[in-house]
Coordinates of C-alpha atoms in Angstrom, one line a residue:
Chain A
M1 CA 0.0 -0.1 0.1
E2 CA 3.1 2.2 1.0
T3 CA 4.3 1.6 -2.3
L4 CA 1.2 2.6 -4.3
Y5 CA 0.9 5.7 -2.5
L6 CA 5.0 6.6 -3.2
V7 CA 4.7 5.6 -6.8
A8 CA 1.2 7.4 -7.4
G9 CA 2.8 10.5 -5.2
M10 CA 6.1 10.5 -7.3
A11 CA 4.0 10.3 -10.5
L12 CA 1.6 13.0 -9.7
V13 CA 3.9 15.5 -8.7
T14 CA 6.3 14.3 -11.4
F15 CA 3.7 15.2 -14.5
S16 CA 2.3 18.0 -12.4
I17 CA 5.5 19.8 -12.7
R18 CA 6.2 19.2 -16.5
Y19 CA 2.4 19.7 -17.7
G20 CA 1.4 22.8 -15.3
L21 CA 2.7 25.4 -17.2
L22 CA 0.6 24.7 -20.1
P23 CA -2.8 25.6 -18.7
L24 CA -1.2 28.4 -17.0
S25 CA 0.4 29.8 -20.1
G26 CA 2.0 32.8 -19.7
R27 CA 0.9 33.8 -16.3
I28 CA 4.2 32.6 -14.5
N29 CA 7.3 34.1 -15.0
I30 CA 10.6 32.2 -13.9
S31 CA 13.4 34.6 -13.1
G32 CA 17.0 34.3 -14.6
R33 CA 18.3 33.6 -10.8
M34 CA 16.0 30.9 -10.3
R35 CA 16.3 28.8 -13.2
N36 CA 20.6 29.1 -12.4
A37 CA 19.7 27.9 -8.9
L38 CA 17.9 25.2 -9.9
R39 CA 21.0 23.5 -11.8
Y40 CA 22.4 22.9 -8.5
V41 CA 19.6 20.6 -7.3
P42 CA 20.6 17.1 -8.9
P43 CA 24.1 17.6 -7.1
V44 CA 23.3 19.2 -4.1
V45 CA 20.6 16.5 -3.2
L46 CA 22.9 13.6 -4.3
T47 CA 25.4 14.6 -1.9
A48 CA 23.1 15.2 1.4
I49 CA 21.8 11.9 0.9
I50 CA 25.4 10.3 0.4
V51 CA 27.5 12.2 3.0
P52 CA 25.2 11.1 6.3
A53 CA 25.1 7.6 4.8
V54 CA 28.8 7.6 4.5
L55 CA 29.2 9.3 8.2
Y56 CA 26.6 7.8 10.0
P57 CA 26.9 4.2 8.5
N58 CA 24.1 1.4 9.4
G59 CA 22.2 3.7 11.3
Q60 CA 24.9 4.6 13.9
T61 CA 24.1 7.7 15.8
F62 CA 27.7 9.2 16.4
L63 CA 29.9 10.6 13.6
H64 CA 32.1 7.8 12.2
V65 CA 35.4 9.2 10.9
S66 CA 38.0 6.5 11.0
F67 CA 40.0 4.0 9.0
N68 CA 37.5 1.3 10.8
N69 CA 34.5 2.9 8.7
A70 CA 34.5 0.8 5.4
Y71 CA 32.0 3.0 4.0
L72 CA 34.2 6.3 4.6
V73 CA 37.3 4.9 3.1
G74 CA 35.2 3.3 0.2
A75 CA 33.8 6.7 -0.6
I76 CA 37.3 8.4 -0.8
A77 CA 38.5 5.9 -3.1
T78 CA 35.3 6.1 -5.1
V79 CA 35.3 9.9 -5.5
V80 CA 39.3 9.5 -6.6
I81 CA 38.5 6.8 -9.0
G82 CA 35.3 8.8 -10.4
K83 CA 37.8 11.6 -11.1
L84 CA 40.5 9.5 -12.5
S85 CA 38.2 7.7 -14.8
K86 CA 34.9 9.8 -15.5
N87 CA 33.2 6.5 -16.5
L88 CA 30.0 5.9 -14.3
L89 CA 30.1 2.0 -14.3
I90 CA 34.1 1.8 -13.8
T91 CA 33.3 4.0 -10.7
I92 CA 30.8 2.1 -9.4
V93 CA 32.3 -1.4 -9.8
C94 CA 36.0 -0.5 -8.6
G95 CA 34.4 1.6 -5.9
M96 CA 32.1 -1.6 -4.5
A97 CA 35.6 -3.4 -4.9
C98 CA 37.7 -1.0 -2.7
F99 CA 34.8 -1.2 -0.1
G100 CA 34.5 -4.8 0.0
L101 CA 38.7 -5.1 0.1
W102 CA 38.7 -2.8 3.3
Q103 CA 35.6 -4.5 5.1
W104 CA 37.8 -7.8 4.4
I105 CA 41.3 -6.1 5.5
L106 CA 39.3 -4.9 8.7
K107 CA 38.0 -8.0 9.4
M108 CA 41.5 -9.7 9.3
M109 CA 43.2 -7.5 11.6
Chain B
M1 CA 20.3 7.9 -25.0
I2 CA 23.0 5.3 -24.6
G3 CA 24.1 6.7 -21.5
A4 CA 20.7 6.1 -20.1
V5 CA 21.2 2.4 -20.3
P6 CA 23.8 1.8 -17.0
F7 CA 21.3 4.3 -15.1
G8 CA 18.4 2.2 -15.9
I9 CA 20.3 -1.0 -15.2
I10 CA 21.7 0.6 -11.9
F11 CA 18.1 1.6 -10.7
G12 CA 16.8 -1.8 -11.0
T13 CA 19.6 -3.7 -9.2
L14 CA 19.6 -1.0 -6.3
S15 CA 15.8 -0.8 -5.7
G16 CA 15.4 -4.5 -4.5
G17 CA 18.1 -4.0 -1.4
A18 CA 16.5 -0.9 -0.4
G19 CA 13.3 -2.7 0.0
L20 CA 11.0 -1.8 -3.1
S21 CA 9.1 -4.4 -4.5
A22 CA 9.4 -5.7 -8.2
A23 CA 6.2 -4.0 -8.6
G24 CA 6.9 -0.9 -7.4
T25 CA 10.4 -0.7 -9.2
I26 CA 8.8 -1.5 -12.7
G27 CA 5.8 0.9 -11.6
M28 CA 8.1 3.8 -10.8
S29 CA 10.1 3.3 -14.2
L30 CA 6.5 3.3 -16.0
F31 CA 4.5 6.1 -14.3
V32 CA 7.3 8.5 -13.1
F33 CA 9.9 8.4 -15.7
A34 CA 12.2 10.5 -14.0
G35 CA 15.9 9.2 -13.6
S36 CA 17.3 11.4 -10.7
A37 CA 14.2 11.2 -8.7
Q38 CA 13.9 7.7 -9.0
F39 CA 17.4 7.0 -7.7
I40 CA 16.8 9.4 -4.8
A41 CA 13.7 7.8 -3.9
V42 CA 15.3 4.6 -3.8
G43 CA 18.3 5.9 -1.6
L44 CA 15.7 7.2 0.7
L45 CA 13.2 4.0 1.0
G46 CA 16.6 2.4 1.7
S47 CA 17.4 4.5 4.9
G48 CA 13.6 4.1 6.0
T49 CA 12.2 7.5 4.9
M50 CA 8.6 7.5 4.9
W51 CA 6.6 8.2 1.3
P52 CA 5.0 11.6 1.8
I53 CA 8.8 12.8 2.6
I54 CA 10.0 10.9 -0.8
V55 CA 7.2 12.8 -2.9
L56 CA 8.0 16.0 -1.2
T57 CA 12.0 15.5 -2.3
T58 CA 10.6 14.1 -5.7
F59 CA 9.0 17.5 -6.1
I60 CA 12.1 19.5 -5.7
V61 CA 14.3 17.4 -7.4
N62 CA 12.2 17.6 -10.3
F63 CA 11.1 21.2 -10.4
R64 CA 13.9 22.1 -12.8
H65 CA 11.4 20.5 -15.5
L66 CA 9.2 23.3 -15.3
L67 CA 11.9 25.3 -16.9
Y68 CA 11.7 22.4 -20.1
T69 CA 8.0 23.3 -20.1
A70 CA 8.8 26.7 -20.1
T71 CA 11.3 27.0 -23.0
L72 CA 9.4 24.7 -25.0
L73 CA 6.2 26.6 -24.3
E74 CA 5.7 28.6 -27.4
Y75 CA 5.9 25.5 -29.5
L76 CA 3.6 23.0 -27.2
K77 CA 1.1 25.7 -26.9
R78 CA 0.0 25.2 -30.4
L79 CA -0.5 21.2 -30.2
P80 CA -3.8 19.4 -29.5
R81 CA -4.1 18.6 -25.5
L82 CA -3.6 15.1 -26.0
W83 CA -0.2 15.8 -27.5
Q84 CA 0.5 18.3 -24.7
V85 CA 0.2 15.8 -22.3
V86 CA 1.7 12.9 -23.8
L87 CA 5.0 14.8 -24.8
T88 CA 5.3 16.8 -21.2
F89 CA 5.0 13.2 -19.4
G90 CA 8.2 11.9 -21.1
L91 CA 10.0 15.5 -20.5
T92 CA 13.0 14.0 -19.2
D93 CA 16.4 15.6 -18.7
E94 CA 17.4 13.7 -22.0
T95 CA 14.2 14.1 -23.7
F96 CA 14.7 18.2 -23.4
A97 CA 18.3 17.9 -24.3
V98 CA 17.2 16.4 -27.7
A99 CA 14.1 17.8 -28.5
A100 CA 14.7 21.3 -27.5
G101 CA 17.7 21.0 -30.1
R102 CA 15.1 20.2 -32.8
W103 CA 12.8 23.1 -31.6
L104 CA 15.1 25.6 -31.8
Q105 CA 16.1 24.6 -35.2
D106 CA 15.1 27.6 -37.2
N107 CA 13.3 26.0 -39.8
G108 CA 9.7 25.5 -40.6
S109 CA 9.1 22.1 -40.4
P110 CA 5.7 21.1 -39.0
Y111 CA 6.7 17.6 -38.0
K112 CA 9.1 18.5 -35.0
H113 CA 6.4 17.3 -32.5
W114 CA 6.8 14.0 -34.0
Y115 CA 10.3 14.1 -33.9
Q116 CA 10.2 14.6 -29.9
L117 CA 7.8 12.0 -29.4
G118 CA 10.2 9.4 -31.4
S119 CA 12.9 10.1 -29.4
M120 CA 10.7 10.0 -26.0
I121 CA 9.3 6.6 -27.0
F122 CA 12.7 5.3 -27.5
M123 CA 14.0 6.8 -24.5
Y124 CA 10.9 5.5 -22.5
T125 CA 11.2 1.8 -24.1
N126 CA 15.1 1.9 -23.2
W127 CA 14.3 3.0 -19.5
N128 CA 11.9 0.7 -19.0
L129 CA 13.8 -2.5 -20.4
C130 CA 16.8 -1.7 -18.5
T131 CA 14.9 -1.6 -15.3
L132 CA 13.8 -4.8 -15.7
V133 CA 17.1 -6.1 -16.7
G134 CA 18.8 -4.5 -13.7
L135 CA 15.6 -5.6 -11.4
V136 CA 16.9 -9.4 -12.5
A137 CA 20.6 -8.8 -11.8
G138 CA 19.9 -7.3 -8.8
R139 CA 17.9 -10.5 -7.0
M140 CA 20.4 -12.7 -8.5
L141 CA 23.2 -10.5 -7.0
Q142 CA 21.1 -10.7 -3.9
E143 CA 21.3 -14.3 -3.7
I144 CA 24.7 -14.7 -4.0
G145 CA 25.3 -12.7 -0.8
G146 CA 25.1 -9.3 -1.7
W147 CA 29.0 -8.5 -1.4
G148 CA 29.7 -5.1 -1.2
L149 CA 25.9 -4.3 -2.4
D150 CA 25.4 -2.3 0.4
F151 CA 28.1 0.4 -0.8
A152 CA 26.6 0.1 -4.2
M153 CA 24.0 3.5 -3.7
V154 CA 26.9 5.3 -2.3
A155 CA 29.0 4.5 -5.6
A156 CA 26.4 5.0 -7.8
F157 CA 25.5 8.2 -6.2
I158 CA 29.1 9.4 -5.9
G159 CA 29.4 8.7 -9.7
M160 CA 26.5 10.5 -10.8
V161 CA 27.7 13.6 -8.5
I162 CA 31.3 14.0 -10.3
P163 CA 30.1 14.8 -13.7
Y164 CA 28.8 18.1 -12.3
L165 CA 31.8 18.7 -10.6
K166 CA 33.1 21.4 -13.3
D167 CA 33.4 24.6 -11.6
K168 CA 33.9 26.2 -8.1
P169 CA 30.4 27.4 -7.5
T170 CA 29.3 23.6 -8.1
Y171 CA 32.2 22.5 -5.6
A172 CA 30.9 25.2 -3.3
A173 CA 27.5 24.0 -3.7
V174 CA 28.2 20.1 -3.0
F175 CA 30.2 21.0 0.1
A176 CA 27.9 23.1 1.8
A177 CA 25.0 20.5 1.1
G178 CA 27.3 17.7 2.5
I179 CA 28.1 19.8 5.9
S180 CA 24.5 20.9 6.2
A181 CA 23.5 17.0 5.6
L182 CA 25.4 16.2 8.9
I183 CA 24.7 19.0 10.9
F184 CA 20.9 18.3 10.4
H185 CA 21.2 14.6 10.2
G186 CA 19.2 14.3 13.6
M187 CA 16.2 16.1 12.1
P188 CA 12.8 14.0 11.6
H189 CA 11.5 12.7 8.6
K190 CA 14.7 13.6 7.0
L191 CA 13.7 17.3 6.7
G192 CA 17.5 17.4 6.9
L193 CA 18.0 16.7 3.7
I194 CA 15.9 19.6 2.4
M195 CA 17.4 22.1 4.4
A196 CA 20.8 20.7 2.9
A197 CA 19.6 20.9 -0.4
V198 CA 18.2 24.5 -0.1
I199 CA 21.8 25.5 1.9
G200 CA 23.7 24.1 -1.0
M201 CA 21.8 25.7 -3.8
T202 CA 22.1 29.0 -1.9
A203 CA 25.9 28.6 -1.6
G204 CA 26.2 27.6 -5.2
V205 CA 24.7 30.8 -6.4
S206 CA 26.7 32.9 -3.8
A207 CA 29.8 31.6 -4.9
E208 CA 29.0 32.2 -8.6
R209 CA 28.2 36.0 -7.6
L210 CA 31.4 35.8 -5.5
W211 CA 33.7 34.8 -8.2
E212 CA 32.2 36.6 -10.9
R213 CA 33.0 40.0 -9.0
H214 CA 36.8 39.1 -9.2

């Protein structure tokens, strides 16, 4: 049921944004400043999800900044790989491998 | 267009781990048809966010699509209602990029809406097929034991942010959003995410002005 609400809600909201201007045609003006600010939305929202997921892994309540945090080490490695490779698939696969490797090393120690 | 292939597959793969059912995953690609918002929804579901917050976040993330309709308004206005509904339903980032190029070409071709419909159908089919492939792949990986799969979301999101990091204001925006997300992490219902998004955008715009002046 929750899933149904979620998908229906997202569909409705998305369609309203894309279609909404047509019936209102001409009565809404979007300033250049607003236009410009919206450009930042995707990277900003993605970052705001990643950072807490990495520093508060598995629902922990304290900030986990240490080499014992495989998520943090994996994330740093992924950023470096992403910057160098500029390829999404390589970034994801190598990033996951680094995370897995570091988790394995931590278990061995 | 081919660029959307890994995204569709990754979306399908990650959805299961985040607790979204197969029907929910397919339904999202069929009815929402919005790449980044779908990823963000899966990310939020994985951290146990309630659906109204995810819908609110979708609104913020997809609000930029309003600009796409605004850009094409002059042309879309002249089409019959059914065309308007169909074309705006499929007005994703990729379709807009392709369609805007065609509409803004200064020739009198009366078939531009057919061109947009064609590219939209192609991308819609592609997105949904890739979602299915990812869905199957994800379920198989989960059975193998999910090595590092709990990190897949983080890796995918990092890989998606990096192409945006081309100028200083974007770095400023992303940095501010990351710090704010940590500060407001404890807020109920993930409202910290929305705070962080607003602060990040503000930082980006302010940084732009700052650097322009020098």
